[in-house]
Coordinates of C-alpha atoms in Angstrom, one line a residue:
X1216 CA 56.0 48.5 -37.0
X1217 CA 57.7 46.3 -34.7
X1218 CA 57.3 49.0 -31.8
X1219 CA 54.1 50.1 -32.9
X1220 CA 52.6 46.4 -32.1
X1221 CA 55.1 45.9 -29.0
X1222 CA 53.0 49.1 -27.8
X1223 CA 49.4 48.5 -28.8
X1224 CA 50.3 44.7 -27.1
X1225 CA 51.7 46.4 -24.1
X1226 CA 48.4 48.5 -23.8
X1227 CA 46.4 45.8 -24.2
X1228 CA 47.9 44.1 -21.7
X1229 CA 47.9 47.2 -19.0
X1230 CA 44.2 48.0 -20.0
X1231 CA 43.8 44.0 -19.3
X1232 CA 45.6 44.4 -16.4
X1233 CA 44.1 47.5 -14.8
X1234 CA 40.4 46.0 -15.5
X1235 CA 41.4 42.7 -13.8
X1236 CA 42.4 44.3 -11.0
X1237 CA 39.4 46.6 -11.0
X1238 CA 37.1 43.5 -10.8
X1239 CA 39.2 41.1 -8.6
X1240 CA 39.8 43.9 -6.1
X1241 CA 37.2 43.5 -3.4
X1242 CA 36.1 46.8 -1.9
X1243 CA 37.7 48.5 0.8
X1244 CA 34.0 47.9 2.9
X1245 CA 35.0 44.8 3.5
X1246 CA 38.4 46.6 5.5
X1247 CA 36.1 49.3 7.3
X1248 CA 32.7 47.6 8.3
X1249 CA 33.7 44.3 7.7
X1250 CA 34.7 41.5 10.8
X1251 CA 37.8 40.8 11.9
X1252 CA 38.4 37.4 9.9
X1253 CA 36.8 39.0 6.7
X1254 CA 39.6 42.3 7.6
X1255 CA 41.9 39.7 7.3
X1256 CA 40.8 38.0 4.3
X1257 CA 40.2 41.3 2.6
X1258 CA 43.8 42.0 2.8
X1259 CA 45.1 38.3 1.8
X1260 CA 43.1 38.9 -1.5
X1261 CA 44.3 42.6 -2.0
X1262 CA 48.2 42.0 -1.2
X1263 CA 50.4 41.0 -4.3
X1264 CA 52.9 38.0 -4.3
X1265 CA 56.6 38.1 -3.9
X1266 CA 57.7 34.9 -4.6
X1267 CA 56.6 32.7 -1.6
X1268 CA 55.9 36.2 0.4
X1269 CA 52.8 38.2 0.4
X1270 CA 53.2 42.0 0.0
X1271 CA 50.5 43.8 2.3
X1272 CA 50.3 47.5 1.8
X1273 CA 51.4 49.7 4.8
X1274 CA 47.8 51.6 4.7
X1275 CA 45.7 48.2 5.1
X1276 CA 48.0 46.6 7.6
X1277 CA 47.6 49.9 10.0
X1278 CA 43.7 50.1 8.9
X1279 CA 43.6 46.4 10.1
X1280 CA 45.7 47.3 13.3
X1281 CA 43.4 50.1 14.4
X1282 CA 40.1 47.8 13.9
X1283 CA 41.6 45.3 15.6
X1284 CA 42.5 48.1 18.6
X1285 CA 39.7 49.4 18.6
X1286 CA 37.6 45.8 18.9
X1287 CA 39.8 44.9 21.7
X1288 CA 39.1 48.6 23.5
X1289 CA 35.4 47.6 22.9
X1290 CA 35.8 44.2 24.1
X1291 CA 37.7 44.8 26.8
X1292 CA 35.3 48.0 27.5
X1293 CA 32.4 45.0 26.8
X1294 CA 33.7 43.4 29.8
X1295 CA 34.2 45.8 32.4
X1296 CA 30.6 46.3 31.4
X1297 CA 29.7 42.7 32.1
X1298 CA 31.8 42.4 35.1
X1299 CA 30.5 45.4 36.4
X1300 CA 27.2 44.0 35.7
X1301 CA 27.8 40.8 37.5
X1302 CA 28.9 42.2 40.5
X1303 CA 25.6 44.3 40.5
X1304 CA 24.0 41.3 40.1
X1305 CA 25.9 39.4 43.0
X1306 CA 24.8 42.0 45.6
X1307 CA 21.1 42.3 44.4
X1308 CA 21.0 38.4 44.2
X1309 CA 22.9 38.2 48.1
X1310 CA 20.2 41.2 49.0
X1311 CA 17.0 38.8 47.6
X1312 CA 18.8 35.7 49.4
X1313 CA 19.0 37.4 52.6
X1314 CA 15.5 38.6 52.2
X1315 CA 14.5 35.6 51.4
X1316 CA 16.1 34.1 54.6
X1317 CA 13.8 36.7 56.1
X1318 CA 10.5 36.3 55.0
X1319 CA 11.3 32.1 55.3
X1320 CA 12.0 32.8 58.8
X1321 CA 8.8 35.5 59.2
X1322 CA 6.5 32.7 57.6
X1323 CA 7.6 30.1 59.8
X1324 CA 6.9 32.3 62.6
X1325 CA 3.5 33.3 61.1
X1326 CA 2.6 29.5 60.7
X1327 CA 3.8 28.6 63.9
X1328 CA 1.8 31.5 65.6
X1329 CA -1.3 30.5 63.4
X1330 CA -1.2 26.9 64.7
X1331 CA -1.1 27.3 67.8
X1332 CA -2.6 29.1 71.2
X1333 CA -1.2 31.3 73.4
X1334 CA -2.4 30.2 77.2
X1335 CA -0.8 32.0 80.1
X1336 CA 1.5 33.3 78.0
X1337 CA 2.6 29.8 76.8
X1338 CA 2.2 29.1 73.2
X1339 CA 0.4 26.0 72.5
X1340 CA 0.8 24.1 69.2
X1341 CA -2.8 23.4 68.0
X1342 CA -2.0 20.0 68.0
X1343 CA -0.9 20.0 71.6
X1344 CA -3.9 21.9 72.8
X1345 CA -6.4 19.5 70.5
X1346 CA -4.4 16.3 72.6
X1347 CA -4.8 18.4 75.7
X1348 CA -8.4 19.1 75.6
X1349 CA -8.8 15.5 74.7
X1350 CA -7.1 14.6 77.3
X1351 CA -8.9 16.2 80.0
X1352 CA -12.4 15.6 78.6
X1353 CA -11.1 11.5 78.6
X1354 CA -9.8 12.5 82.4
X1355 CA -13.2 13.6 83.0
X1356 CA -15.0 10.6 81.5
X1357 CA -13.0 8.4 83.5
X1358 CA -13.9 10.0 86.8
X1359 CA -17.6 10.7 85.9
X1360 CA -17.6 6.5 85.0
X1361 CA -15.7 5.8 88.7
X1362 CA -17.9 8.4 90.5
X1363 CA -20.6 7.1 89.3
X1364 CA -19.9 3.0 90.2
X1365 CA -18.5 4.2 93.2
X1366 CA -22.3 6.3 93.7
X1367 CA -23.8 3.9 93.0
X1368 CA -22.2 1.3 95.1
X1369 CA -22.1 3.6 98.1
X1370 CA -25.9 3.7 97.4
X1371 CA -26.4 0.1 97.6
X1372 CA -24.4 -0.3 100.5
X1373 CA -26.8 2.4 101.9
X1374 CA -30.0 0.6 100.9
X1375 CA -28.5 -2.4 102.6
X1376 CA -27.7 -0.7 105.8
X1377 CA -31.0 1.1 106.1
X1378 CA -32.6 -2.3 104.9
X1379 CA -30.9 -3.4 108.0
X1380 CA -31.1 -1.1 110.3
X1381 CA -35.0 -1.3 109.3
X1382 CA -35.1 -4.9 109.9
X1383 CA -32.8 -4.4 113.2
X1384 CA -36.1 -1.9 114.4
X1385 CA -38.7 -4.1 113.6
X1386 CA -36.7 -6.6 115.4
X1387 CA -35.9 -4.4 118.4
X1388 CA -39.8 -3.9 118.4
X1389 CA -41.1 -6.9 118.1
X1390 CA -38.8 -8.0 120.6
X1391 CA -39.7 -5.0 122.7
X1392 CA -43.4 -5.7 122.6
X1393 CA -42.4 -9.3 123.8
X1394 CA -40.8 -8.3 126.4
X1395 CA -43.6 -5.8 127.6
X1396 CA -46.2 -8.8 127.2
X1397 CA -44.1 -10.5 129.0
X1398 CA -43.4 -8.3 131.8
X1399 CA -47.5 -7.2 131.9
X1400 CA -47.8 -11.1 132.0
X1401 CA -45.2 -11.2 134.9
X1402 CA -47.0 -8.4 136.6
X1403 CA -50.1 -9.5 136.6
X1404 CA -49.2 -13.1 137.6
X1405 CA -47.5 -11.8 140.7
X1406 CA -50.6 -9.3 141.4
X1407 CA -52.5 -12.4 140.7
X1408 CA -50.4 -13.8 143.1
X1409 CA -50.5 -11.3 145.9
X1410 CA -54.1 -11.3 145.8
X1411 CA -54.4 -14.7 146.1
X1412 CA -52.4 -14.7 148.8
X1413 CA -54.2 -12.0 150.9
X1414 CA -57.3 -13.6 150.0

């Protein structure tokens, strides 16, 4: 009787056992799709204890090993990848700088060319040309204005000198006709005279 309850106890305790483990066990998802960390903790739940040791089976550790290798292979692979990447985008971002550079220095030139003339092959700035024309139309104001006084004062000496010259004619004539009354008067004092004489 004694070994008939030792045994029912002992399968009790097995059947215990075995369902126990059954339900503690996490599934072996966790050890294929799971992460890394949740690998890891997978096997810290599933390995048994040896006194302060843990016992990890030999098919979980090399399970964990090959995730692990093959998450590095894909990392690593991840950054060639990225690097490869990078450099791509290095070149295409030195290509759109150096375009860039180009069309700055294309629109300067077209902005430059739009503001200004081209005059005997000279090329005016339309700011010049503006201060230029300006210039010149101010230059001719100025000598218009001087030609003008300069008319008009040349005029008035002129008038004056005719004015003069007509007074210096009247003058002369009057003078003249004085002097040919004068010399009929003379003449016909001294025929006056003659004939006096001979008579």
């Amino acid at each position: 009787m004694m070994i008939r309850h030792f045994l029912f106890t002992l399968f009790l305790s097995i059947s215990f056992n075995l369902s126990a483990q059954e339900q503690s066990a996490p599934s072996t998802a966790e050890l294929e799709n799971g992460t890394i960390e949740e690998q890891f903790e997978y096997i810290k739940k599933v390995s048994t204890n040896y006194q302060e040791y843990k016992v990890i089976k030999l098919r979980s550790l090399e399970k964990l090993r090959t995730n692990i290798l093959d998450s590095l292979s894909g990392y690593k692979s991840t950054i060639q990848e990225l690097k490869a990447t990078l450099q791509e985008n290095k070149t295409q971002i030195n290509d759109l700088n150096q375009k860039l550079s180009t069309t700055k220095a294309d629109f300067d030139r077209a902005v430059e060319e739009k503001d200004s003339f081209s005059i005997f092959g000279m090329l005016l700035h339309k700011n010049f040309y503006n201060n230029l024309v300006w210039g010149i139309i101010i230059l001719l104001i100025l000598i218009l204005v001087i030609s003008y006084f300069r008319f008009k004062r040349s005029h008035q000496v002129t008038a004056e000198t005719q004015q003069s010259l007509e007074d210096l004619r009247e003058e002369f004539e009057l003078h003249r006709r004085n002097t040919l009354e004068r010399e009929r008067k003379l003449n016909r004092q001294l025929v006056d005279a003659l004939n006096k004489k001979d008579s």
